[in-house]
Tab-separated table of N, CA and C in Angstrom:
chain	number	residue	atom	x	y	z
A	1	GLN	N	85.200	122.610	114.622
A	1	GLN	CA	85.907	123.895	114.155
A	1	GLN	C	86.283	123.793	113.479
A	2	VAL	N	87.279	122.977	112.559
A	2	VAL	CA	88.164	122.894	111.130
A	2	VAL	C	87.157	122.161	110.605
A	3	GLN	N	86.630	122.503	109.286
A	3	GLN	CA	86.096	122.048	107.959
A	3	GLN	C	86.726	122.030	106.787
A	4	LEU	N	86.307	121.397	105.930
A	4	LEU	CA	87.265	120.957	104.852
A	4	LEU	C	86.389	121.092	103.444
A	5	VAL	N	86.990	121.845	102.978
A	5	VAL	CA	85.886	122.235	101.723
A	5	VAL	C	86.830	121.695	100.312
A	6	GLU	N	86.386	121.000	99.511
A	6	GLU	CA	86.603	120.323	98.242
A	6	GLU	C	86.240	120.904	97.144
A	7	SER	N	87.296	120.888	96.374
A	7	SER	CA	87.273	121.491	95.162
A	7	SER	C	87.652	121.121	93.526
A	8	GLY	N	87.619	121.031	92.745
A	8	GLY	CA	88.110	120.627	91.562
A	8	GLY	C	87.517	119.678	90.746
A	9	GLY	N	86.083	118.984	90.875
A	9	GLY	CA	85.752	118.018	90.527
A	9	GLY	C	84.938	118.418	89.423
A	10	GLY	N	84.252	117.508	88.427
A	10	GLY	CA	83.932	117.947	87.124
A	10	GLY	C	84.050	116.607	86.294
A	11	LEU	N	83.910	116.695	85.106
A	11	LEU	CA	83.710	115.813	83.666
A	11	LEU	C	85.116	116.061	83.118
A	12	VAL	N	85.557	114.705	83.027
A	12	VAL	CA	87.019	114.258	82.637
A	12	VAL	C	86.724	113.588	81.457
A	13	GLN	N	87.136	113.660	80.598
A	13	GLN	CA	87.460	112.386	79.456
A	13	GLN	C	88.614	111.293	80.151
A	14	ALA	N	88.248	109.969	79.772
A	14	ALA	CA	89.259	108.806	79.817
A	14	ALA	C	90.490	109.353	79.121
A	15	GLY	N	91.838	109.514	80.060
A	15	GLY	CA	92.984	109.071	79.970
A	15	GLY	C	93.433	110.966	80.071
A	16	GLY	N	92.273	111.466	80.497
A	16	GLY	CA	92.824	112.633	80.799
A	16	GLY	C	92.971	113.406	82.278
A	17	SER	N	93.353	114.207	83.030
A	17	SER	CA	93.896	114.612	84.219
A	17	SER	C	93.075	115.702	84.972
A	18	ARG	N	92.906	115.647	86.158
A	18	ARG	CA	92.213	116.388	87.269
A	18	ARG	C	93.007	116.537	88.257
A	19	ARG	N	92.993	117.903	88.987
A	19	ARG	CA	93.432	118.022	90.079
A	19	ARG	C	92.173	118.751	91.440
A	20	LEU	N	92.095	117.828	92.653
A	20	LEU	CA	91.610	118.162	93.405
A	20	LEU	C	92.312	118.990	94.560
A	21	ALA	N	91.697	119.918	95.304
A	21	ALA	CA	92.225	120.416	96.521
A	21	ALA	C	91.251	120.393	97.524
A	22	CYS	N	91.819	120.436	98.682
A	22	CYS	CA	90.966	120.387	99.902
A	22	CYS	C	91.362	121.340	100.641
A	23	VAL	N	90.711	122.404	101.299
A	23	VAL	CA	91.221	123.509	101.989
A	23	VAL	C	90.446	123.286	103.461
A	24	ALA	N	91.498	123.604	104.320
A	24	ALA	CA	90.678	123.328	105.561
A	24	ALA	C	90.731	125.013	106.159
A	25	SER	N	89.505	125.240	106.588
A	25	SER	CA	88.932	126.283	107.291
A	25	SER	C	89.659	126.605	108.710
A	26	GLY	N	89.858	127.463	109.310
A	26	GLY	CA	89.793	128.082	110.694
A	26	GLY	C	91.341	127.631	110.950
A	27	ARG	N	91.894	127.904	112.197
A	27	ARG	CA	93.125	127.894	112.458
A	27	ARG	C	93.885	126.397	112.696
A	28	THR	N	94.257	126.372	112.447
A	28	THR	CA	95.775	124.768	112.528
A	28	THR	C	96.711	124.926	113.224
A	29	PHE	N	96.744	123.941	114.350
A	29	PHE	CA	97.985	123.995	115.369
A	29	PHE	C	98.697	122.654	114.760
A	30	THR	N	97.949	122.020	114.701
A	30	THR	CA	98.834	120.749	114.590
A	30	THR	C	98.199	120.010	112.827
A	31	ASN	N	99.362	119.485	111.959
A	31	ASN	CA	99.531	119.378	111.018
A	31	ASN	C	98.999	117.780	111.083
A	32	TYR	N	97.637	117.060	110.744
A	32	TYR	CA	97.439	115.660	111.048
A	32	TYR	C	97.295	115.319	109.493
A	33	ALA	N	97.422	114.038	109.733
A	33	ALA	CA	97.831	113.038	108.212
A	33	ALA	C	96.249	113.367	107.646
A	34	MET	N	96.189	113.294	106.378
A	34	MET	CA	95.211	113.790	105.453
A	34	MET	C	94.915	112.573	104.216
A	35	GLY	N	93.762	112.396	104.117
A	35	GLY	CA	93.440	111.137	103.237
A	35	GLY	C	92.244	111.675	102.348
A	36	TRP	N	92.409	110.847	100.898
A	36	TRP	CA	91.287	111.076	99.995
A	36	TRP	C	90.550	109.780	100.067
A	37	PHE	N	89.317	109.650	100.187
A	37	PHE	CA	88.342	108.396	99.734
A	37	PHE	C	87.557	108.753	98.455
A	38	ARG	N	87.039	107.777	98.090
A	38	ARG	CA	85.699	107.696	96.866
A	38	ARG	C	84.826	106.687	96.938
A	39	GLN	N	83.766	107.415	96.538
A	39	GLN	CA	82.688	106.420	96.860
A	39	GLN	C	81.967	106.402	95.257
A	40	ALA	N	81.689	105.586	94.560
A	40	ALA	CA	81.070	105.134	92.950
A	40	ALA	C	79.580	104.750	93.546
A	41	PRO	N	78.720	105.072	92.772
A	41	PRO	CA	77.551	104.817	92.911
A	41	PRO	C	77.246	103.228	93.232
A	42	GLY	N	76.185	102.902	94.226
A	42	GLY	CA	76.092	101.318	94.649
A	42	GLY	C	77.369	100.872	95.247
A	43	LYS	N	78.271	101.441	95.638
A	43	LYS	CA	79.236	100.722	96.288
A	43	LYS	C	79.923	101.681	97.530
A	44	GLU	N	80.879	100.764	98.310
A	44	GLU	CA	81.037	101.442	99.783
A	44	GLU	C	82.515	102.511	99.280
A	45	ARG	N	82.450	103.257	100.079
A	45	ARG	CA	83.421	104.258	99.960
A	45	ARG	C	84.654	103.215	99.933
A	46	GLU	N	85.555	103.870	99.518
A	46	GLU	CA	87.225	103.086	99.529
A	46	GLU	C	88.014	104.153	99.680
A	47	PHE	N	89.586	103.722	100.241
A	47	PHE	CA	90.493	104.612	100.571
A	47	PHE	C	91.051	104.823	99.145
A	48	VAL	N	91.613	106.100	98.885
A	48	VAL	CA	92.659	106.236	97.712
A	48	VAL	C	93.727	106.791	98.087
A	49	ALA	N	94.026	107.339	98.927
A	49	ALA	CA	95.791	108.079	99.191
A	49	ALA	C	95.595	109.043	100.169
A	50	ALA	N	96.563	108.765	101.344
A	50	ALA	CA	96.825	109.349	102.354
A	50	ALA	C	98.343	109.961	102.186
A	51	ILE	N	98.488	111.110	103.401
A	51	ILE	CA	99.718	111.691	103.456
A	51	ILE	C	99.998	112.246	104.757
A	52	SER	N	101.259	111.995	105.431
A	52	SER	CA	101.436	112.419	106.387
A	52	SER	C	101.192	114.051	106.857
A	53	GLY	N	101.117	114.071	108.276
A	53	GLY	CA	101.331	115.390	108.569
A	53	GLY	C	102.243	116.385	108.329
A	54	ASN	N	103.766	116.163	108.229
A	54	ASN	CA	104.730	116.405	107.605
A	54	ASN	C	104.860	116.354	105.613
A	55	ALA	N	104.176	115.900	105.471
A	55	ALA	CA	104.307	115.113	104.233
A	55	ALA	C	105.514	114.361	103.654
A	56	GLY	N	105.957	114.088	104.551
A	56	GLY	CA	107.133	112.823	104.760
A	56	GLY	C	106.735	111.268	104.454
A	57	SER	N	105.497	111.187	104.430
A	57	SER	CA	104.735	109.732	103.839
A	57	SER	C	103.726	109.755	103.136
A	58	THR	N	103.656	109.303	102.069
A	58	THR	CA	102.540	108.910	101.157
A	58	THR	C	102.120	107.481	100.865
A	59	TYR	N	100.874	107.070	101.028
A	59	TYR	CA	100.135	105.982	100.544
A	59	TYR	C	99.094	105.569	99.840
A	60	TYR	N	99.278	104.689	98.883
A	60	TYR	CA	98.580	104.865	97.662
A	60	TYR	C	97.735	103.610	97.361
A	61	ALA	N	96.488	103.313	97.502
A	61	ALA	CA	95.371	102.491	96.906
A	61	ALA	C	96.125	101.816	95.498
A	62	GLU	N	96.188	100.412	95.417
A	62	GLU	CA	96.571	99.930	94.280
A	62	GLU	C	95.875	100.368	92.882
A	63	SER	N	94.922	100.474	93.084
A	63	SER	CA	94.309	100.821	91.967
A	63	SER	C	94.738	101.995	91.286
A	64	VAL	N	95.140	103.182	92.027
A	64	VAL	CA	95.309	104.490	91.727
A	64	VAL	C	97.093	104.623	91.741
A	65	LYS	N	97.784	103.707	92.309
A	65	LYS	CA	99.171	103.937	92.390
A	65	LYS	C	99.937	104.232	91.144
A	66	GLY	N	100.986	105.057	90.697
A	66	GLY	CA	101.343	105.312	89.647
A	66	GLY	C	100.447	106.621	88.993
A	67	ARG	N	98.925	106.495	89.322
A	67	ARG	CA	98.303	107.770	88.164
A	67	ARG	C	98.000	108.731	89.142
A	68	PHE	N	97.952	108.686	90.464
A	68	PHE	CA	97.462	110.017	91.677
A	68	PHE	C	98.546	110.048	92.380
A	69	THR	N	98.703	111.663	92.548
A	69	THR	CA	99.399	112.113	93.482
A	69	THR	C	99.170	112.953	94.660
A	70	ILE	N	98.956	112.669	95.976
A	70	ILE	CA	98.684	113.137	96.771
A	70	ILE	C	99.879	113.783	97.690
A	71	SER	N	99.335	115.261	98.089
A	71	SER	CA	100.501	116.235	98.118
A	71	SER	C	99.699	117.168	99.236
A	72	ARG	N	100.652	118.011	100.010
A	72	ARG	CA	100.096	119.175	100.864
A	72	ARG	C	100.598	120.564	101.046
A	73	ASP	N	100.000	121.412	101.225
A	73	ASP	CA	100.697	122.858	101.214
A	73	ASP	C	100.453	122.930	102.897
A	74	ASN	N	100.912	122.759	103.512
A	74	ASN	CA	100.556	123.147	105.179
A	74	ASN	C	100.282	124.592	105.603
A	75	ALA	N	101.053	125.629	104.714
A	75	ALA	CA	100.995	127.067	105.048
A	75	ALA	C	99.696	127.424	104.009
A	76	LYS	N	99.017	126.794	103.621
A	76	LYS	CA	97.756	127.224	103.011
A	76	LYS	C	96.598	126.238	103.393
A	77	ASN	N	97.066	125.199	104.381
A	77	ASN	CA	96.068	124.574	104.898
A	77	ASN	C	95.193	123.544	103.685
A	78	THR	N	96.099	123.422	102.888
A	78	THR	CA	95.868	122.370	101.841
A	78	THR	C	96.386	121.232	101.433
A	79	VAL	N	95.215	120.476	100.958
A	79	VAL	CA	95.821	118.858	100.300
A	79	VAL	C	95.256	118.694	99.048
A	80	TYR	N	96.097	118.614	98.434
A	80	TYR	CA	95.702	118.246	96.638
A	80	TYR	C	95.627	116.346	96.643
A	81	LEU	N	94.932	116.385	95.197
A	81	LEU	CA	95.189	115.046	94.586
A	81	LEU	C	95.479	115.325	93.508
A	82	GLN	N	96.277	115.137	92.361
A	82	GLN	CA	96.335	115.252	91.198
A	82	GLN	C	95.885	113.727	90.652
A	83	MET	N	95.277	113.737	89.406
A	83	MET	CA	94.886	112.605	89.238
A	83	MET	C	95.111	112.638	87.531
A	84	ASN	N	96.061	111.668	87.198
A	84	ASN	CA	96.113	111.405	85.780
A	84	ASN	C	95.757	110.124	85.171
A	85	THR	N	95.836	110.207	83.822
A	85	THR	CA	95.352	108.920	83.078
A	85	THR	C	93.780	108.463	83.943
A	86	LEU	N	92.792	109.162	83.874
A	86	LEU	CA	91.944	108.673	84.665
A	86	LEU	C	91.099	107.647	83.760
A	87	LYS	N	90.695	107.237	84.555
A	87	LYS	CA	89.552	106.023	83.746
A	87	LYS	C	88.353	105.460	84.364
A	88	PRO	N	87.344	105.485	83.633
A	88	PRO	CA	86.360	105.564	83.664
A	88	PRO	C	85.610	104.949	85.331
A	89	GLU	N	86.383	103.838	85.502
A	89	GLU	CA	86.017	103.518	86.962
A	89	GLU	C	86.667	104.516	88.018
A	90	ASP	N	87.501	105.513	87.536
A	90	ASP	CA	87.851	106.383	88.508
A	90	ASP	C	86.375	107.257	89.170
A	91	THR	N	85.485	107.209	88.213
A	91	THR	CA	83.943	108.127	88.448
A	91	THR	C	83.872	107.703	89.554
A	92	ALA	N	83.659	108.815	91.042
A	92	ALA	CA	83.083	108.686	91.969
A	92	ALA	C	83.232	109.903	92.457
A	93	VAL	N	82.227	110.176	93.556
A	93	VAL	CA	82.227	111.183	94.505
A	93	VAL	C	83.762	111.084	95.568
A	94	TYR	N	84.805	112.125	95.628
A	94	TYR	CA	85.707	111.832	96.187
A	94	TYR	C	85.494	112.555	97.357
A	95	TYR	N	86.232	112.430	98.283
A	95	TYR	CA	86.273	113.058	99.848
A	95	TYR	C	87.213	113.051	100.558
A	96	CYS	N	87.846	114.504	101.295
A	96	CYS	CA	88.902	114.623	101.635
A	96	CYS	C	88.593	114.757	103.212
A	97	ALA	N	89.518	114.218	104.070
A	97	ALA	CA	89.414	113.756	105.267
A	97	ALA	C	90.837	114.063	106.302
A	98	ARG	N	90.304	114.675	107.420
A	98	ARG	CA	91.323	114.466	108.381
A	98	ARG	C	91.436	113.307	109.455
A	99	SER	N	92.624	113.122	109.405
A	99	SER	CA	93.111	111.865	110.382
A	99	SER	C	92.915	112.445	111.658
A	100	TYR	N	92.954	111.340	112.516
A	100	TYR	CA	93.057	111.779	114.017
A	100	TYR	C	94.993	111.889	114.448
A	101	TYR	N	95.528	111.314	113.469
A	101	TYR	CA	96.696	111.037	113.928
A	101	TYR	C	97.681	111.692	112.947
A	102	ILE	N	98.698	112.161	113.117
A	102	ILE	CA	99.917	112.788	112.547
A	102	ILE	C	100.590	112.010	111.325
A	103	TRP	N	100.815	110.823	112.087
A	103	TRP	CA	101.166	109.505	111.111
A	103	TRP	C	100.359	108.711	110.168
A	104	ILE	N	100.511	108.619	109.163
A	104	ILE	CA	99.460	107.839	108.395
A	104	ILE	C	99.184	106.205	108.965
A	105	PRO	N	97.865	105.931	109.565
A	105	PRO	CA	97.606	104.486	109.961
A	105	PRO	C	98.286	103.269	109.448
A	106	SER	N	98.793	102.484	109.925
A	106	SER	CA	99.139	101.528	108.868
A	106	SER	C	98.250	100.789	107.914
A	107	ILE	N	96.630	100.677	108.824
A	107	ILE	CA	95.666	100.029	107.470
A	107	ILE	C	94.984	101.351	107.468
A	108	PRO	N	94.639	101.768	106.161
A	108	PRO	CA	94.024	102.789	106.101
A	108	PRO	C	92.098	102.315	106.337
A	109	SER	N	91.762	103.506	107.094
A	109	SER	CA	90.473	103.092	107.296
A	109	SER	C	89.739	104.281	108.124
A	110	GLU	N	88.094	104.385	107.671
A	110	GLU	CA	87.625	105.721	107.591
A	110	GLU	C	87.276	105.985	108.967
A	111	LYS	N	87.885	104.908	110.073
A	111	LYS	CA	87.890	104.993	111.348
A	111	LYS	C	88.689	105.557	111.935
A	112	ASP	N	90.207	106.000	110.966
A	112	ASP	CA	90.847	106.600	111.551
A	112	ASP	C	90.728	108.258	111.215
A	113	TYR	N	89.750	108.769	110.398
A	113	TYR	CA	89.312	110.337	109.973
A	113	TYR	C	88.399	110.961	110.528
A	114	GLY	N	88.466	111.898	111.647
A	114	GLY	CA	87.631	112.193	112.075
A	114	GLY	C	86.700	113.418	111.601
A	115	VAL	N	87.297	114.433	110.344
A	115	VAL	CA	86.505	115.510	110.053
A	115	VAL	C	86.571	114.968	108.551
A	116	TRP	N	85.643	115.105	107.466
A	116	TRP	CA	84.881	115.169	106.427
A	116	TRP	C	84.631	116.289	105.490
A	117	GLY	N	85.070	116.223	104.330
A	117	GLY	CA	84.552	117.382	103.635
A	117	GLY	C	83.120	116.864	102.482
A	118	GLN	N	82.457	117.949	102.253
A	118	GLN	CA	81.235	117.562	101.840
A	118	GLN	C	81.403	116.299	100.168
A	119	GLY	N	82.197	116.363	99.759
A	119	GLY	CA	82.627	115.595	98.396
A	119	GLY	C	82.584	116.436	97.182
A	120	THR	N	83.123	115.717	96.059
A	120	THR	CA	83.323	116.890	95.014
A	120	THR	C	82.915	115.412	93.675
A	121	GLN	N	82.203	115.734	93.040
A	121	GLN	CA	82.127	114.711	91.926
A	121	GLN	C	82.703	114.542	91.009
A	122	VAL	N	83.481	113.736	90.575
A	122	VAL	CA	84.439	113.265	89.574
A	122	VAL	C	83.835	112.411	88.354
A	123	THR	N	83.440	112.703	87.395
A	123	THR	CA	82.715	111.978	86.438
A	123	THR	C	84.180	111.793	85.345
A	124	VAL	N	84.357	110.474	85.125
A	124	VAL	CA	85.256	109.969	83.585
A	124	VAL	C	84.518	109.553	82.728
A	125	SER	N	84.432	109.883	81.595
A	125	SER	CA	83.262	109.590	80.339
A	125	SER	C	84.509	109.017	79.206
A	126	SER	N	83.892	107.755	78.396
A	126	SER	CA	84.993	107.384	77.508
A	126	SER	C	85.224	108.199	76.678
């Protein structure tokens, strides 16, 4: 029923910024926790950031802490990922995902997310 559509990916120079958006289509009756994951070429998909249903809590991977900010606008059914001070290592396909839960799971895992977006490519050049 609910589908996630991501946007905002593209080419960015190292040190630059980019904001990703994920819009949930369809009617939303419950605000579930949302997360961002990414997958670099030849690597496993990894957790990036998560935000609780009411936006009261956030959690970040150590690799992006202090540089990335996750936020949401429930009225617009949209979650954002503001990425600053981008590094070439941030190059990956970024996925938006909807959790089965309202609160952020204690340990981030793909298993806790049931709906995924198509992904948007972010390429950071030197």
